[in-house]
Coordinates of C-alpha atoms and ligand atoms in Angstrom, one line a residue:
X1163 CA -36.5 29.2 57.4
X1164 CA -35.1 31.5 60.3
X1165 CA -36.0 30.2 63.8
X1166 CA -38.4 33.1 64.1
X1167 CA -40.1 32.4 61.0
X1168 CA -40.3 28.7 62.0
X1169 CA -41.5 29.5 65.2
X1170 CA -44.6 31.7 63.7
X1171 CA -45.1 29.1 61.2
X1172 CA -45.8 26.6 63.9
X1173 CA -48.4 28.9 65.4
X1174 CA -50.3 29.9 62.2
X1175 CA -53.7 28.1 61.7
X1176 CA -52.1 26.3 58.4
X1177 CA -49.0 25.2 60.6
X1178 CA -47.4 21.9 59.9
X1179 CA -48.9 22.1 56.3
X1180 CA -47.5 18.6 55.4
X1181 CA -51.1 17.6 55.4
X1182 CA -52.4 20.1 52.9
X1183 CA -52.5 18.0 50.1
X1184 CA -54.6 15.4 52.2
X1185 CA -56.9 18.2 53.4
X1186 CA -57.4 19.5 49.8
X1187 CA -58.3 16.0 48.5
X1188 CA -60.8 15.6 51.3
X1189 CA -62.5 18.9 50.3
X1190 CA -62.4 17.8 47.0
X1191 CA -63.5 14.3 46.8
X1192 CA -65.4 13.9 50.1
X1193 CA -67.1 17.3 50.1
X1194 CA -67.4 19.2 46.9
X1195 CA -68.0 15.9 45.0
X1196 CA -70.7 14.9 47.6
X1197 CA -73.0 17.9 47.5
X1198 CA -71.2 20.5 49.5
X1199 CA -71.7 23.7 47.6
X1200 CA -71.5 26.2 50.2
X1201 CA -68.1 28.1 49.4
X1202 CA -67.6 29.2 53.0
X1203 CA -67.9 25.9 54.2
X1204 CA -65.6 24.4 51.5
X1205 CA -62.9 27.1 52.0
X1206 CA -63.1 26.9 55.9
X1207 CA -62.8 23.0 55.9
X1208 CA -59.8 23.6 53.7
X1209 CA -58.0 25.5 56.1
X1210 CA -58.8 24.0 59.3
X1211 CA -56.0 21.5 60.2
X1212 CA -58.2 18.8 61.2
X1213 CA -55.3 16.7 62.2
X1214 CA -54.6 19.0 65.2
X1215 CA -58.0 18.3 66.6
X1216 CA -57.5 14.5 66.9
X1217 CA -55.6 12.0 69.1
X1218 CA -51.8 12.0 68.0
X1219 CA -52.0 8.5 67.1
X1220 CA -55.0 9.1 65.0
X1221 CA -53.5 11.8 62.9
X1222 CA -52.8 9.9 59.7
X1223 CA -56.6 9.4 59.5
X1224 CA -57.8 12.7 60.1
X1225 CA -58.5 13.4 56.5
X1226 CA -60.3 10.2 55.8
X1227 CA -64.0 9.8 55.6
X1228 CA -64.4 8.3 59.0
X1229 CA -65.6 9.5 62.3
X1230 CA -62.7 9.4 64.8
X1231 CA -62.5 8.5 68.6
X1232 CA -61.3 11.4 71.0
X1233 CA -61.0 11.6 74.9
X1234 CA -63.9 10.9 77.4
X1235 CA -65.6 8.1 75.0
X1236 CA -66.7 10.6 72.8
X1237 CA -66.1 10.8 68.9
X1238 CA -65.8 13.4 66.2
X1239 CA -67.8 13.1 63.2
X1240 CA -66.6 12.3 59.7
X1241 CA -65.9 15.3 57.4
X1242 CA -68.9 15.3 55.3
X1243 CA -71.3 15.1 58.3
X1244 CA -69.6 18.5 59.7
X1245 CA -70.0 20.0 56.3
X1246 CA -73.6 18.9 55.6
X1247 CA -74.6 20.6 59.2
X1248 CA -72.7 23.6 58.7
X1249 CA -74.2 24.1 55.2
X1250 CA -77.7 23.4 56.1
X1251 CA -77.3 26.2 58.8
X1252 CA -77.0 28.7 55.8
X1253 CA -74.6 30.8 57.7
X1254 CA -73.9 34.4 57.1
X1255 CA -70.6 36.4 58.2
X1256 CA -72.2 38.3 60.8
X1257 CA -74.0 35.6 62.4
X1258 CA -73.5 34.5 66.0
X1259 CA -73.6 30.6 66.4
X1260 CA -74.0 28.5 69.4
X1261 CA -72.7 24.8 69.1
X1262 CA -73.6 22.2 71.7
X1263 CA -71.1 19.5 72.3
X1264 CA -67.5 21.1 71.9
X1265 CA -65.8 17.7 71.8
X1266 CA -62.2 18.1 70.1
X1267 CA -63.2 21.6 69.1
X1268 CA -63.1 21.0 65.1
X1269 CA -66.6 21.8 64.2
X1270 CA -66.2 25.1 66.3
X1271 CA -63.0 25.9 64.5
X1272 CA -64.8 25.3 61.2
X1273 CA -67.5 27.7 62.1
X1274 CA -65.5 30.3 63.4
X1275 CA -63.9 31.1 60.2
X1276 CA -67.3 31.6 58.6
X1277 CA -69.2 33.6 61.2
X1278 CA -68.4 36.5 63.6
X1279 CA -68.8 34.7 66.9
X1280 CA -68.8 31.1 68.2
X1281 CA -70.3 30.1 71.7
X1282 CA -69.6 26.5 72.4
X1283 CA -70.6 24.4 75.4
X1284 CA -69.3 21.2 76.5
X1285 CA -70.1 18.9 79.4
X1286 CA -66.6 17.4 79.7
X1287 CA -64.2 20.1 81.6
X1288 CA -61.4 17.8 80.0
X1289 CA -62.6 18.2 76.4
X1290 CA -63.5 22.0 76.9
X1291 CA -59.8 22.6 78.0
X1292 CA -58.2 20.8 75.1
X1293 CA -60.2 22.5 72.7
X1294 CA -59.4 25.9 74.2
X1295 CA -55.6 25.3 74.0
X1296 CA -56.2 24.4 70.3
X1297 CA -58.0 27.5 69.6
X1298 CA -55.5 29.6 71.3
X1299 CA -52.6 27.8 69.4
X1300 CA -54.4 28.2 66.2
X1301 CA -55.5 31.7 66.8
X1302 CA -59.2 31.2 66.6
X1303 CA -59.9 33.9 68.7
X1304 CA -63.7 34.4 68.3
X1305 CA -65.0 30.9 69.9
X1306 CA -65.9 31.2 73.7
X1307 CA -66.4 27.9 75.4
X1308 CA -68.0 27.1 78.6
X1309 CA -68.6 23.7 80.4
X1310 CA -72.1 23.4 81.3
X1311 CA -75.4 21.2 80.4
X1312 CA -75.9 22.4 76.8
X1313 CA -79.4 21.2 76.6
X1314 CA -80.0 24.4 78.4
X1315 CA -78.3 26.5 75.9
X1316 CA -76.2 29.6 76.9
X1317 CA -79.1 31.9 78.0
X1318 CA -76.8 35.0 78.6
X1319 CA -75.5 34.9 75.1
X1320 CA -78.9 34.4 73.4
X1321 CA -80.7 34.9 71.0
X1322 CA -78.4 32.9 68.3
X1323 CA -78.7 33.2 64.4
X1324 CA -77.9 29.4 64.5
X1325 CA -77.6 26.6 66.8
X1326 CA -75.8 23.3 66.0
X1327 CA -76.1 20.3 68.3
X1328 CA -73.5 17.7 67.6
X1329 CA -74.8 15.0 70.0
X1330 CA -78.0 13.1 69.7
X1331 CA -81.1 14.1 71.5
X1332 CA -84.3 12.1 72.2
X1333 CA -86.1 15.4 71.1
X1334 CA -85.4 18.9 70.2
X1335 CA -84.6 20.9 73.7
X1336 CA -87.1 23.5 74.3
X1337 CA -84.5 25.7 75.9
X1338 CA -82.7 25.6 72.4
X1339 CA -85.7 26.6 70.5
X1340 CA -86.4 29.5 72.9
X1341 CA -82.7 30.9 72.2
X1342 CA -83.1 30.9 68.5
X1343 CA -83.5 34.6 66.8
X1344 CA -86.2 35.2 64.3
X1345 CA -84.9 34.0 61.1
X1346 CA -82.7 31.4 63.0
X1347 CA -81.7 28.0 62.1
X1348 CA -81.1 24.9 64.4
X1349 CA -79.7 21.6 63.4
X1350 CA -80.0 18.6 65.7
X1351 CA -79.8 14.7 65.4
X1352 CA -83.0 13.3 66.9
X1353 CA -84.0 9.8 67.5
X1354 CA -82.7 6.8 69.8
X1355 CA -79.5 6.5 71.3
X1356 CA -78.1 4.4 68.6
X1357 CA -79.5 6.1 65.4
X1358 CA -80.8 9.4 64.6
X1359 CA -81.9 11.9 61.8
X1360 CA -80.5 15.5 61.3
X1361 CA -83.6 17.6 61.9
X1362 CA -83.4 21.5 60.6
X1363 CA -85.8 23.8 62.5
X1364 CA -86.1 27.2 61.4
X1365 CA -87.6 30.0 63.1
X1366 CA -89.8 32.4 61.2
X1367 CA -89.7 36.2 61.7
X1368 CA -93.1 36.0 63.7
X1369 CA -91.4 33.6 66.0
X1370 CA -93.0 30.3 64.8
X1371 CA -91.3 27.1 64.0
X1372 CA -91.0 24.7 60.9
X1373 CA -89.0 21.8 60.7
X1374 CA -87.6 19.4 58.1
X1375 CA -85.7 15.9 58.1
X1376 CA -82.6 15.5 56.6
X1377 CA -80.1 12.6 56.5
X1378 CA -80.0 9.7 58.7
X1379 CA -76.9 9.9 61.2
X1380 CA -75.1 8.5 64.1
X1381 CA -74.1 10.4 67.2
X1382 CA -73.0 9.9 70.6
X1383 CA -75.8 10.8 73.1
X1384 CA -76.7 14.3 74.3
X1385 CA -76.8 13.8 77.9
X1386 CA -78.4 16.5 80.2
X1387 CA -81.8 18.0 81.6
X1388 CA -83.4 18.2 78.1
X1389 CA -81.4 15.2 76.8
X1390 CA -80.6 11.8 77.7
X1391 CA -80.1 10.5 81.2
X1392 CA -76.6 9.4 82.1
X1393 CA -77.3 5.8 81.5
Ligands
LIG2714 N1 -68.3 18.9 67.6 C1 -67.4 17.9 68.2 C2 -68.1 16.7 68.1 C3 -68.4 16.3 69.6 S1 -69.0 14.6 69.9 C4 -66.2 17.9 67.4 O1 -66.2 18.7 66.1 O2 -65.5 17.3 67.9 C5 -70.3 15.3 70.9 C6 -69.9 16.1 72.2 O3 -71.0 16.5 72.8 C7 -69.0 15.1 73.1 O4 -67.9 15.9 73.7 C8 -69.8 15.2 74.5 O5 -69.3 15.3 75.9 C9 -70.8 16.4 74.2 N2 -72.2 16.6 75.1 C10 -73.1 15.4 75.2 N3 -73.9 16.0 75.9 C11 -73.8 17.3 76.2 C12 -74.4 18.4 76.8 N4 -75.7 18.3 77.5 N5 -73.8 19.7 76.9 C13 -72.8 19.8 76.5 N6 -71.9 18.8 75.6 C14 -72.5 17.6 75.7

């Protein structure tokens, strides 16, 4: 490969595809075989280089069915959880999505290949920064990140067709419900600090809300004005 080509390959989203086989196996055995049927989700997760979103020393575990530690004492969910939450949002190409809890940036990257625009809020500046560097390197140009308390949403960019909260809340934050468009979907883990259930909220065309309970899950706490206190 010429130097120029090599350089271009390093900067493409499918870069360092020594891990392509691992990723295909993840999609096949952990996702498709376990109830993920949304082709857009399977396709996106088949493309996003998950190993680029984890700590260097964890790269060999990036495609295993496990949650992984990132910095600031946070964790990135196992692949099936990301897939389930994304699938539950019933996303359309033209959707505008809000994510609370950028973390590594992995879930935002998965969303960015499915919808038109992703807004993501993270409370730790360091995590937001690292994720933004990854987005730039991998050319995920339709993701905007801000450092703030995501329990309050991102009012300036509302309403959203879908909202995904990737940290555990004591209840569904009112601010997020208010920023959901008519016909919009919101998914959020709700429960105690240690164990939760995924709640899917839908907003009707008339503005009313209905909700259903999906899987039991375990997420790091959502810390903020409409979440948990610092400790
Ligand atoms: N979606 C992430 C997983 C993040 S873990 C990924 O794919 O890697 C949960 C994240 O939520 C952590 O980074 C944590 O710092 C963040 N978080 C917790 N409370 C928050 C709040 N109130 N606002 C924004 N981010 C918050």
